[in-house]
Amino acid sequence: MANLQSFERADYQQVKADLHRKILDRLDLEKLGKTSGDSARDEVLVVIRNAVNAEVVPLSFAERERLSREILDEIFGLGPLEPLLKDPTISDILVNKFDRVYIERAGKLELTGLSFKDNAHLMQIIERIVSRVGRRVDESSPMVDARLADGSRVNAIIPPLAIDGPCLSIRRFGREPVTARQMIENMSLTESMLELLSAMVKGRLNILVSGGTGAGKTTLLNVLSGYIPNSDRIVTIEDAAELQLKQEHIVRLETRPPNIEGKGAVRQRQLVINSLRMRPDRIVVGEVRGEEAFDMLQAMNTGHEGSLTTVHANSPRDAMARVENMVSMANLNIPERAVRHQIASAVHAVIQIARLADGTRKVITITEITGMVEDSIGMQDIFSFDRTGIDESGKVRGVFRATGIRPQFAERLATGGTRLRPALFESRTEV
């Protein structure tokens, strides 16, 4: 019997689509809706296997079983995406076209052999994802952010904006968040750097995590948040909820897009302003990207110390410039020097994280904000990662080193009961 490789992909997809329709006709969907999830899947799988075995198609037993599982995923899950979502090693799923599905594994992109039947099939899966979180996607609203049940972040964009058909991007988040120990084992940072960062969080310093797309900003933010005491009341504000904080006293807020009439949107700035009325000890903003930066700085300057947020930028200096530009979006006509003074007063440190050429993520610098120096914001690196080259296997080599500078905030931490070891600022680790 010919195997699946000799069975044309188009024929295989057509058989699967025909069987899918036949099985839906046989199922009592109303009854299934009242049945528990596992029981319903088991019942439907029996129906699918019987239908597949009745078809005259050149498939072996193993291939028929695979076809049955795929049809089951079409009914209960996300179709061809299901096996990818079950693989914990995959960090990103990128669907460029219905027949071009890429994944990122260990920081590297690779093309999979998976495919949707056509654009309509892909569109059906996208609509299933966004409808589960009360959002919509159509020609009048062709872009949407959503999330899966496991917290993975989803972005979809469809025609007419996407020229070659619907496009789907899924940023995966593991069922268990990355721990500080795993970051050290992965050489993302060193023990000394983590000791300093944990002291900064416990000492209620305001920290900005900076980096590019996919650099690991949210992962690092989750790790840092682990050092916030359980006694603190935390309010998190995000566009799409993805933070995985473990504290007990936490309130999670999420923005809302406009409805079909273009009304009812709730932006991050509104949530930041509202959070100030919720008696927070700390405010954690998933990412500042607009006028909410002004209100975040106000909160940091008015008693909500120990707040954390992330920003897209390629260096700590760029991060400060971006925050300054975002504050200007609030149209408050504040002089540039006054804005910089407020930034310098509010933010104590910038942590720069990057994804390197070999796919690894590393904390490149831990930079202290030292205040105003004439008309600019003063900065000094406490730790840095100096790249020395690439080895035979393509791995980036370098040295994590302390610059030898004792930060100005060390005295503040000491008065709060956290003393930094002098040896901390002399450490050096080669990777």
mmCIF file with all atom_site columns, C-alpha atoms in Angstrom, residues 224-323:
data_model
loop_
_atom_site.group_PDB
_atom_site.id
_atom_site.type_symbol
_atom_site.label_atom_id
_atom_site.label_alt_id
_atom_site.label_comp_id
_atom_site.label_asym_id
_atom_site.label_entity_id
_atom_site.label_seq_id
_atom_site.pdbx_PDB_ins_code
_atom_site.Cartn_x
_atom_site.Cartn_y
_atom_site.Cartn_z
_atom_site.occupancy
_atom_site.B_iso_or_equiv
_atom_site.pdbx_formal_charge
_atom_site.auth_seq_id
_atom_site.auth_comp_id
_atom_site.auth_asym_id
_atom_site.auth_atom_id
_atom_site.pdbx_PDB_model_num
ATOM 1   C CA . LEU A 1 224 ? 12.522  39.849 38.668 1.00 0.00 ? 224 LEU A CA 1
ATOM 2   C CA . SER A 1 225 ? 8.939   39.898 39.926 1.00 0.00 ? 225 SER A CA 1
ATOM 3   C CA . GLY A 1 226 ? 9.693   36.714 41.855 1.00 0.00 ? 226 GLY A CA 1
ATOM 4   C CA . TYR A 1 227 ? 11.699  38.809 44.319 1.00 0.00 ? 227 TYR A CA 1
ATOM 5   C CA . ILE A 1 228 ? 8.736   41.049 45.195 1.00 0.00 ? 228 ILE A CA 1
ATOM 6   C CA . PRO A 1 229 ? 7.598   40.164 48.749 1.00 0.00 ? 229 PRO A CA 1
ATOM 7   C CA . ASN A 1 230 ? 4.234   38.416 49.125 1.00 0.00 ? 230 ASN A CA 1
ATOM 8   C CA . SER A 1 231 ? 3.121   41.220 51.441 1.00 0.00 ? 231 SER A CA 1
ATOM 9   C CA . ASP A 1 232 ? 3.156   43.805 48.595 1.00 0.00 ? 232 ASP A CA 1
ATOM 10  C CA . ARG A 1 233 ? -0.025  44.577 46.662 1.00 0.00 ? 233 ARG A CA 1
ATOM 11  C CA . ILE A 1 234 ? 0.816   44.375 42.943 1.00 0.00 ? 234 ILE A CA 1
ATOM 12  C CA . VAL A 1 235 ? -1.214  45.707 40.019 1.00 0.00 ? 235 VAL A CA 1
ATOM 13  C CA . THR A 1 236 ? -0.182  44.447 36.558 1.00 0.00 ? 236 THR A CA 1
ATOM 14  C CA . ILE A 1 237 ? -1.203  46.275 33.371 1.00 0.00 ? 237 ILE A CA 1
ATOM 15  C CA . GLU A 1 238 ? -0.815  44.663 29.944 1.00 0.00 ? 238 GLU A CA 1
ATOM 16  C CA . ASP A 1 239 ? -2.076  44.831 26.378 1.00 0.00 ? 239 ASP A CA 1
ATOM 17  C CA . ALA A 1 240 ? -2.392  41.037 26.310 1.00 0.00 ? 240 ALA A CA 1
ATOM 18  C CA . ALA A 1 241 ? -1.981  39.289 29.667 1.00 0.00 ? 241 ALA A CA 1
ATOM 19  C CA . GLU A 1 242 ? 1.227   37.233 29.634 1.00 0.00 ? 242 GLU A CA 1
ATOM 20  C CA . LEU A 1 243 ? 2.982   37.915 32.942 1.00 0.00 ? 243 LEU A CA 1
ATOM 21  C CA . GLN A 1 244 ? 3.094   34.892 35.247 1.00 0.00 ? 244 GLN A CA 1
ATOM 22  C CA . LEU A 1 245 ? 3.516   36.375 38.708 1.00 0.00 ? 245 LEU A CA 1
ATOM 23  C CA . LYS A 1 246 ? 3.268   33.957 41.640 1.00 0.00 ? 246 LYS A CA 1
ATOM 24  C CA . GLN A 1 247 ? 2.458   36.402 44.456 1.00 0.00 ? 247 GLN A CA 1
ATOM 25  C CA . GLU A 1 248 ? -0.820  36.109 46.367 1.00 0.00 ? 248 GLU A CA 1
ATOM 26  C CA . HIS A 1 249 ? -1.814  39.800 46.477 1.00 0.00 ? 249 HIS A CA 1
ATOM 27  C CA . ILE A 1 250 ? -2.062  40.661 42.784 1.00 0.00 ? 250 ILE A CA 1
ATOM 28  C CA . VAL A 1 251 ? -4.609  42.400 40.557 1.00 0.00 ? 251 VAL A CA 1
ATOM 29  C CA . ARG A 1 252 ? -4.283  41.798 36.799 1.00 0.00 ? 252 ARG A CA 1
ATOM 30  C CA . LEU A 1 253 ? -5.596  44.384 34.331 1.00 0.00 ? 253 LEU A CA 1
ATOM 31  C CA . GLU A 1 254 ? -5.758  44.125 30.536 1.00 0.00 ? 254 GLU A CA 1
ATOM 32  C CA . THR A 1 255 ? -6.579  46.662 27.822 1.00 0.00 ? 255 THR A CA 1
ATOM 33  C CA . ARG A 1 256 ? -9.678  46.320 25.643 1.00 0.00 ? 256 ARG A CA 1
ATOM 34  C CA . PRO A 1 257 ? -9.951  47.004 21.898 1.00 0.00 ? 257 PRO A CA 1
ATOM 35  C CA . PRO A 1 258 ? -12.828 49.035 20.412 1.00 0.00 ? 258 PRO A CA 1
ATOM 36  C CA . ASN A 1 259 ? -16.111 47.283 19.646 1.00 0.00 ? 259 ASN A CA 1
ATOM 37  C CA . ILE A 1 260 ? -17.637 46.881 16.175 1.00 0.00 ? 260 ILE A CA 1
ATOM 38  C CA . GLU A 1 261 ? -18.732 50.532 16.285 1.00 0.00 ? 261 GLU A CA 1
ATOM 39  C CA . GLY A 1 262 ? -15.217 51.709 17.109 1.00 0.00 ? 262 GLY A CA 1
ATOM 40  C CA . LYS A 1 263 ? -16.123 52.567 20.704 1.00 0.00 ? 263 LYS A CA 1
ATOM 41  C CA . GLY A 1 264 ? -15.399 51.196 24.150 1.00 0.00 ? 264 GLY A CA 1
ATOM 42  C CA . ALA A 1 265 ? -11.612 50.890 23.841 1.00 0.00 ? 265 ALA A CA 1
ATOM 43  C CA . VAL A 1 266 ? -9.668  50.986 27.112 1.00 0.00 ? 266 VAL A CA 1
ATOM 44  C CA . ARG A 1 267 ? -6.040  52.003 26.673 1.00 0.00 ? 267 ARG A CA 1
ATOM 45  C CA . GLN A 1 268 ? -3.038  51.338 28.892 1.00 0.00 ? 268 GLN A CA 1
ATOM 46  C CA . ARG A 1 269 ? -2.919  54.953 30.045 1.00 0.00 ? 269 ARG A CA 1
ATOM 47  C CA . GLN A 1 270 ? -6.445  54.699 31.438 1.00 0.00 ? 270 GLN A CA 1
ATOM 48  C CA . LEU A 1 271 ? -5.522  51.535 33.315 1.00 0.00 ? 271 LEU A CA 1
ATOM 49  C CA . VAL A 1 272 ? -2.342  53.098 34.753 1.00 0.00 ? 272 VAL A CA 1
ATOM 50  C CA . ILE A 1 273 ? -4.358  56.117 35.973 1.00 0.00 ? 273 ILE A CA 1
ATOM 51  C CA . ASN A 1 274 ? -7.025  53.825 37.429 1.00 0.00 ? 274 ASN A CA 1
ATOM 52  C CA . SER A 1 275 ? -4.416  51.638 39.136 1.00 0.00 ? 275 SER A CA 1
ATOM 53  C CA . LEU A 1 276 ? -3.294  54.619 41.224 1.00 0.00 ? 276 LEU A CA 1
ATOM 54  C CA . ARG A 1 277 ? -6.724  54.522 42.888 1.00 0.00 ? 277 ARG A CA 1
ATOM 55  C CA . MET A 1 278 ? -6.343  50.845 43.769 1.00 0.00 ? 278 MET A CA 1
ATOM 56  C CA . ARG A 1 279 ? -3.783  51.308 46.568 1.00 0.00 ? 279 ARG A CA 1
ATOM 57  C CA . PRO A 1 280 ? -0.928  49.452 44.825 1.00 0.00 ? 280 PRO A CA 1
ATOM 58  C CA . ASP A 1 281 ? 2.473   48.999 46.456 1.00 0.00 ? 281 ASP A CA 1
ATOM 59  C CA . ARG A 1 282 ? 3.993   48.239 43.075 1.00 0.00 ? 282 ARG A CA 1
ATOM 60  C CA . ILE A 1 283 ? 2.805   48.698 39.504 1.00 0.00 ? 283 ILE A CA 1
ATOM 61  C CA . VAL A 1 284 ? 4.070   46.341 36.801 1.00 0.00 ? 284 VAL A CA 1
ATOM 62  C CA . VAL A 1 285 ? 3.385   47.451 33.221 1.00 0.00 ? 285 VAL A CA 1
ATOM 63  C CA . GLY A 1 286 ? 4.015   44.686 30.680 1.00 0.00 ? 286 GLY A CA 1
ATOM 64  C CA . GLU A 1 287 ? 5.354   47.197 28.149 1.00 0.00 ? 287 GLU A CA 1
ATOM 65  C CA . VAL A 1 288 ? 5.160   50.969 27.841 1.00 0.00 ? 288 VAL A CA 1
ATOM 66  C CA . ARG A 1 289 ? 4.674   52.007 24.248 1.00 0.00 ? 289 ARG A CA 1
ATOM 67  C CA . GLY A 1 290 ? 2.719   55.286 24.341 1.00 0.00 ? 290 GLY A CA 1
ATOM 68  C CA . GLU A 1 291 ? 1.457   58.170 26.430 1.00 0.00 ? 291 GLU A CA 1
ATOM 69  C CA . GLU A 1 292 ? 1.049   55.897 29.485 1.00 0.00 ? 292 GLU A CA 1
ATOM 70  C CA . ALA A 1 293 ? 4.815   56.390 30.001 1.00 0.00 ? 293 ALA A CA 1
ATOM 71  C CA . PHE A 1 294 ? 4.048   59.803 31.567 1.00 0.00 ? 294 PHE A CA 1
ATOM 72  C CA . ASP A 1 295 ? 1.634   58.335 34.118 1.00 0.00 ? 295 ASP A CA 1
ATOM 73  C CA . MET A 1 296 ? 4.044   55.477 34.851 1.00 0.00 ? 296 MET A CA 1
ATOM 74  C CA . LEU A 1 297 ? 6.786   58.009 35.665 1.00 0.00 ? 297 LEU A CA 1
ATOM 75  C CA . GLN A 1 298 ? 4.339   59.956 37.836 1.00 0.00 ? 298 GLN A CA 1
ATOM 76  C CA . ALA A 1 299 ? 3.522   56.776 39.761 1.00 0.00 ? 299 ALA A CA 1
ATOM 77  C CA . MET A 1 300 ? 7.225   55.963 40.256 1.00 0.00 ? 300 MET A CA 1
ATOM 78  C CA . ASN A 1 301 ? 7.812   59.502 41.550 1.00 0.00 ? 301 ASN A CA 1
ATOM 79  C CA . THR A 1 302 ? 4.849   59.567 43.920 1.00 0.00 ? 302 THR A CA 1
ATOM 80  C CA . GLY A 1 303 ? 5.205   56.650 46.295 1.00 0.00 ? 303 GLY A CA 1
ATOM 81  C CA . HIS A 1 304 ? 4.890   53.559 44.084 1.00 0.00 ? 304 HIS A CA 1
ATOM 82  C CA . GLU A 1 305 ? 8.558   52.637 44.253 1.00 0.00 ? 305 GLU A CA 1
ATOM 83  C CA . GLY A 1 306 ? 9.714   49.229 43.160 1.00 0.00 ? 306 GLY A CA 1
ATOM 84  C CA . SER A 1 307 ? 7.694   49.376 39.953 1.00 0.00 ? 307 SER A CA 1
ATOM 85  C CA . LEU A 1 308 ? 8.786   47.430 36.858 1.00 0.00 ? 308 LEU A CA 1
ATOM 86  C CA . THR A 1 309 ? 8.168   47.795 33.149 1.00 0.00 ? 309 THR A CA 1
ATOM 87  C CA . THR A 1 310 ? 9.678   46.968 29.749 1.00 0.00 ? 310 THR A CA 1
ATOM 88  C CA . VAL A 1 311 ? 10.397  49.017 26.640 1.00 0.00 ? 311 VAL A CA 1
ATOM 89  C CA . HIS A 1 312 ? 11.564  48.228 23.093 1.00 0.00 ? 312 HIS A CA 1
ATOM 90  C CA . ALA A 1 313 ? 15.051  49.712 22.643 1.00 0.00 ? 313 ALA A CA 1
ATOM 91  C CA . ASN A 1 314 ? 18.529  48.619 21.536 1.00 0.00 ? 314 ASN A CA 1
ATOM 92  C CA . SER A 1 315 ? 20.506  50.236 24.375 1.00 0.00 ? 315 SER A CA 1
ATOM 93  C CA . PRO A 1 316 ? 19.899  51.924 27.751 1.00 0.00 ? 316 PRO A CA 1
ATOM 94  C CA . ARG A 1 317 ? 20.504  55.330 26.134 1.00 0.00 ? 317 ARG A CA 1
ATOM 95  C CA . ASP A 1 318 ? 17.952  54.530 23.415 1.00 0.00 ? 318 ASP A CA 1
ATOM 96  C CA . ALA A 1 319 ? 15.520  53.386 26.125 1.00 0.00 ? 319 ALA A CA 1
ATOM 97  C CA . MET A 1 320 ? 15.725  56.785 27.820 1.00 0.00 ? 320 MET A CA 1
ATOM 98  C CA . ALA A 1 321 ? 15.158  58.537 24.480 1.00 0.00 ? 321 ALA A CA 1
ATOM 99  C CA . ARG A 1 322 ? 12.150  56.306 23.757 1.00 0.00 ? 322 ARG A CA 1
ATOM 100 C CA . VAL A 1 323 ? 10.580  57.030 27.148 1.00 0.00 ? 323 VAL A CA 1
#
